[in-house]
PDB file of C-alpha atoms in Angstrom:
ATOM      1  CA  UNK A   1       0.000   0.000   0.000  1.00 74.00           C
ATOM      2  CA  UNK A   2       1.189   3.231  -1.112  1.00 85.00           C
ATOM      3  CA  UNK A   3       1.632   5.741   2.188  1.00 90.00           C
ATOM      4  CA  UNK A   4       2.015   9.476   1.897  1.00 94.00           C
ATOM      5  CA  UNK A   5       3.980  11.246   4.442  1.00 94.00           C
ATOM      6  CA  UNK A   6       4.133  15.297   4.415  1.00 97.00           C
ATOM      7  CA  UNK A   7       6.211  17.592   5.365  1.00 97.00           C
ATOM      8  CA  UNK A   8       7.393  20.742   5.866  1.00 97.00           C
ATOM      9  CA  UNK A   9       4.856  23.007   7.320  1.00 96.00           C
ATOM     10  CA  UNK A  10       5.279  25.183  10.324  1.00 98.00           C
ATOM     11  CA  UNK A  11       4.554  28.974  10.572  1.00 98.00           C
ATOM     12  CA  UNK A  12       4.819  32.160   7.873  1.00 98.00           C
ATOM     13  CA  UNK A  13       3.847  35.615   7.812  1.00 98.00           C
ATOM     14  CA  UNK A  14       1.399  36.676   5.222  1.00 98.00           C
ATOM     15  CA  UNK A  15       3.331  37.338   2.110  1.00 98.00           C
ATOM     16  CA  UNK A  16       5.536  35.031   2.869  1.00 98.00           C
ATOM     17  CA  UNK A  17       6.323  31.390   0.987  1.00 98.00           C
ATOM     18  CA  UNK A  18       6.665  27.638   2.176  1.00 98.00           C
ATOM     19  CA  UNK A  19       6.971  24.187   0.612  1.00 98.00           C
ATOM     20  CA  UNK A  20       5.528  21.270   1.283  1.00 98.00           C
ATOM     21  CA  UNK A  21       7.379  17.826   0.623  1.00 98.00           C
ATOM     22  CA  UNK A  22       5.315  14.458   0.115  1.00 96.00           C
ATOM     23  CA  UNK A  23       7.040  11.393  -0.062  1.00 92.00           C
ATOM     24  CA  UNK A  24       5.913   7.542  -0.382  1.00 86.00           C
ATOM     25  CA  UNK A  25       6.558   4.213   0.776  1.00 78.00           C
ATOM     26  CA  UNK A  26       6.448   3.026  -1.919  1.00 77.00           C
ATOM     27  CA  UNK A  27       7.005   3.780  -5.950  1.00 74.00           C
ATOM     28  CA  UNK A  28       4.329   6.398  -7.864  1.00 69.00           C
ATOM     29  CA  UNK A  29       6.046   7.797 -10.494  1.00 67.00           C
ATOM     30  CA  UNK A  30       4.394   5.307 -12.932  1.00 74.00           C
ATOM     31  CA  UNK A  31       1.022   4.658 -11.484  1.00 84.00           C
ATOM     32  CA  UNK A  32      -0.289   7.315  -9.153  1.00 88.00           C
ATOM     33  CA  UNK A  33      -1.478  11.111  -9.745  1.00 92.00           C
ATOM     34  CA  UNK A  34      -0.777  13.257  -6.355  1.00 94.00           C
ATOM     35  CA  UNK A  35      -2.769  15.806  -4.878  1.00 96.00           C
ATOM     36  CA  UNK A  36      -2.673  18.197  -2.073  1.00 98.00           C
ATOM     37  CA  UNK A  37      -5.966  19.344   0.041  1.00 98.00           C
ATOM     38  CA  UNK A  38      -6.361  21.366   3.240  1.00 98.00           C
ATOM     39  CA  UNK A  39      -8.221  21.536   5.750  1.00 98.00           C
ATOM     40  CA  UNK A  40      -8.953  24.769   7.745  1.00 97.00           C
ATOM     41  CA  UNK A  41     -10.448  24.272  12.011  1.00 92.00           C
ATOM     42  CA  UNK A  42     -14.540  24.219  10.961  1.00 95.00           C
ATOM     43  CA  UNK A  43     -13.944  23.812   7.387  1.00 97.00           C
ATOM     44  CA  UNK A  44     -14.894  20.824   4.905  1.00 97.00           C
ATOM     45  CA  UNK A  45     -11.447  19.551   3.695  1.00 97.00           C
ATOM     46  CA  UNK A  46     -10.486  21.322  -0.245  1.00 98.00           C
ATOM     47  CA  UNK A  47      -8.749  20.924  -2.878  1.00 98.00           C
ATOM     48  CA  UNK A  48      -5.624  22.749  -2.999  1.00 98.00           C
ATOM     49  CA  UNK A  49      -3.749  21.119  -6.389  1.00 98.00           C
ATOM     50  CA  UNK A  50      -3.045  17.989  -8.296  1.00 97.00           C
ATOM     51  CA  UNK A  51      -0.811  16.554 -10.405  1.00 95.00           C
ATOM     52  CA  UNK A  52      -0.980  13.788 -13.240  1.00 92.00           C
ATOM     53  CA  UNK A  53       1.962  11.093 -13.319  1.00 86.00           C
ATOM     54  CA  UNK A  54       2.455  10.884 -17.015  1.00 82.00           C
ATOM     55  CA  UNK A  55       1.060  13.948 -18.601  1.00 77.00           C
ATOM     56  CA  UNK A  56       2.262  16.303 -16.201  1.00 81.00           C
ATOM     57  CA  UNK A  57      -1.121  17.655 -15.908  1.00 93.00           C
ATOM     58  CA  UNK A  58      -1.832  20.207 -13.308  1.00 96.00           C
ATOM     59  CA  UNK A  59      -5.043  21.024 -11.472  1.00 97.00           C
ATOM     60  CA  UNK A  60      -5.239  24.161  -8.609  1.00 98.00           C
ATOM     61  CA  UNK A  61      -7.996  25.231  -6.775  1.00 98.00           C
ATOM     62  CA  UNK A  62      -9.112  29.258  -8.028  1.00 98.00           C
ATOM     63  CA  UNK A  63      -8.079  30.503  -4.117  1.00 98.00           C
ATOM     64  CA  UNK A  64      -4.392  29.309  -4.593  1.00 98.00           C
ATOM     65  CA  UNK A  65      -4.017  29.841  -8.404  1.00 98.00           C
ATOM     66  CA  UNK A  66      -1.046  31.920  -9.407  1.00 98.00           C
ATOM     67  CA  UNK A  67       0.517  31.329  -6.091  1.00 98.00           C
ATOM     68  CA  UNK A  68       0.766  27.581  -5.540  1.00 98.00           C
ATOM     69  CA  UNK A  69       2.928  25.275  -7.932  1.00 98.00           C
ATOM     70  CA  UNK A  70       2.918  21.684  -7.811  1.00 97.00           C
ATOM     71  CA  UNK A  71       5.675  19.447  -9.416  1.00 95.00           C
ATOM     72  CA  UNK A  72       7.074  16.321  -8.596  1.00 90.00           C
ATOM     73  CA  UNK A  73      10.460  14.529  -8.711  1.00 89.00           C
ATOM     74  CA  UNK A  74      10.160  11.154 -10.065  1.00 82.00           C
ATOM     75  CA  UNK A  75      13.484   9.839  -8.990  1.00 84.00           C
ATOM     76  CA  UNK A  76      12.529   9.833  -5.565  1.00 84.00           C
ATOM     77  CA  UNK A  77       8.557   9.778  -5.572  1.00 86.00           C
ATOM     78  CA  UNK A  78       7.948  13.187  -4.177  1.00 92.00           C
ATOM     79  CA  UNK A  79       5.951  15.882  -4.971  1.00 94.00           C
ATOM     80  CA  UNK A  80       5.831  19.243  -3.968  1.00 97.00           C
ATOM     81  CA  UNK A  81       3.706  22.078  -3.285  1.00 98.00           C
ATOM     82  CA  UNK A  82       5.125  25.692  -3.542  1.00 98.00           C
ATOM     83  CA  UNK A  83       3.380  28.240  -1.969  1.00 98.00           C
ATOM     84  CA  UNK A  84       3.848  32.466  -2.708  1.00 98.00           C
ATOM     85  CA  UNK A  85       2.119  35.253  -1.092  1.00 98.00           C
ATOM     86  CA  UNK A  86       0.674  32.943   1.456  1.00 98.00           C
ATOM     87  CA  UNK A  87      -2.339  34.729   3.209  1.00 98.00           C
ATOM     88  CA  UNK A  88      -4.201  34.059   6.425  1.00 97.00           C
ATOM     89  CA  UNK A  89      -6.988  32.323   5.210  1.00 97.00           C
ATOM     90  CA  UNK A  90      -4.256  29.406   3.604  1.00 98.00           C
ATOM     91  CA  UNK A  91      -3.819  28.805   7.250  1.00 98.00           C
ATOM     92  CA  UNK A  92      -4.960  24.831   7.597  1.00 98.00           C
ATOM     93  CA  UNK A  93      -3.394  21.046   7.772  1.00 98.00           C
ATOM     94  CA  UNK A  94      -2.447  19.988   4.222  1.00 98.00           C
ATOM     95  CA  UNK A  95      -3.069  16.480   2.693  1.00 98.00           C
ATOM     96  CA  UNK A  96      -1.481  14.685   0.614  1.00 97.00           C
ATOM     97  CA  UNK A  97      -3.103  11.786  -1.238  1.00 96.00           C
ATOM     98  CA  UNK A  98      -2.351   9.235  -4.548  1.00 93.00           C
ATOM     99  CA  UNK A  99      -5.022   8.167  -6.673  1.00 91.00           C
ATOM    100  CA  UNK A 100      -4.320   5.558  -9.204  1.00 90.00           C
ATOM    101  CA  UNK A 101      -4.493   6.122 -12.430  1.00 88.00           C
ATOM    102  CA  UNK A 102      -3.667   3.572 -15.119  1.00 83.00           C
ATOM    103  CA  UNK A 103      -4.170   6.444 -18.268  1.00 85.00           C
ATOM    104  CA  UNK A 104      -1.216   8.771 -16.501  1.00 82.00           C
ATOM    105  CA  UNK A 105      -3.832  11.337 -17.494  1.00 84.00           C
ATOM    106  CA  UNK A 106      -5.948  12.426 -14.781  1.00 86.00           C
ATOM    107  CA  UNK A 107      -5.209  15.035 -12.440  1.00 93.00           C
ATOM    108  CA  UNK A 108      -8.194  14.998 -10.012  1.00 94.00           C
ATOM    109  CA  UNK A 109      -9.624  17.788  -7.851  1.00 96.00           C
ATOM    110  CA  UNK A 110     -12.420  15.207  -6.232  1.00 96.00           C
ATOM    111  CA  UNK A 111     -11.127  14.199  -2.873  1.00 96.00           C
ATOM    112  CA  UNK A 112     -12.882  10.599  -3.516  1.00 96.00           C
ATOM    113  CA  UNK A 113     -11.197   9.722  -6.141  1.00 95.00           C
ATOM    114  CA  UNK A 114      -7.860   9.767  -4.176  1.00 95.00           C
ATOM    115  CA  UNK A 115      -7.063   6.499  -2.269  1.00 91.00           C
ATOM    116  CA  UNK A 116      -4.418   6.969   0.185  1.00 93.00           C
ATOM    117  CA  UNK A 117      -4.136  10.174   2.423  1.00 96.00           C
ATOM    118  CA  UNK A 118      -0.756  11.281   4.704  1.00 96.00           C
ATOM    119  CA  UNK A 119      -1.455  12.293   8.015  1.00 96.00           C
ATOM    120  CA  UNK A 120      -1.302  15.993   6.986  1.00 97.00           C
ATOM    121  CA  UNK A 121       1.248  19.049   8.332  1.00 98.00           C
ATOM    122  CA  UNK A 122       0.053  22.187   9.599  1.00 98.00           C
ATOM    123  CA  UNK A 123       0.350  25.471   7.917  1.00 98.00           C
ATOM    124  CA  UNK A 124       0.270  28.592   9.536  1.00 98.00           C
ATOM    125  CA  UNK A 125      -0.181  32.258   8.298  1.00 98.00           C
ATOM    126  CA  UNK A 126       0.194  35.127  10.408  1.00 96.00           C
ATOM    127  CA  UNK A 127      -1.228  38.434   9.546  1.00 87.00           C
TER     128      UNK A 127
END
């Protein structure tokens, strides 16, 4: 089973820029697109940004487009997630999940598509 683990979260002033790591236990350069979602304290979790495996496809969420990036580095199954001009209202725990995908194609902004989910690292935004 393919396990997401995230990192690299931790506290930023508004304006500022972070970026998130997500690596796996095992290999999903060839099979799995990645996406990241947040969750913010009283908030239904959202899509943030996704990534297809073969296509390089890329999917963000209007609130972080222009700001975030994704990209991922193949040789060691990790994607990323930049973030710029980070604002208060980014402030949340970030997800990382894989979905499998077979046509390398897909880059997926519906959460229940996505089969595997990290634990999540927390991102804070001070005004």
């Amino acid at each position: 089973q393919v396990q997401p683990v995230e990192s690299g979260g931790g506290v930023v002033q508004a304006g500022g820029s972070m970026t998130l790591s997500c690596t796996t236990t095992a290999r999903t350069s060839s099979s799995y697109a990645m996406g990241w979602f947040r969750q913010a304290p009283g908030k239904e979790r959202e899509f943030v940004a996704a990534i297809s495996w073969s296509s390089g496809d890329r999917v963000y969420a209007d609130s972080v487009k222009g700001r975030f990036t994704i990209f991922r580095d193949d040789a060691d199954d990790t994607v990323y997630v930049h973030m710029n001009n980070l604002k208060p209202e980014d402030t949340a725990v970030y997800y990382c999940a894989t979905h499998l995908d077979p046509s390398g194609r897909q880059a997926s902004s519906n959460a229940y598509e996505y089969d595997n989910w990290g634990q999540g690292t927390q991102v804070t935004v001070g005004q």
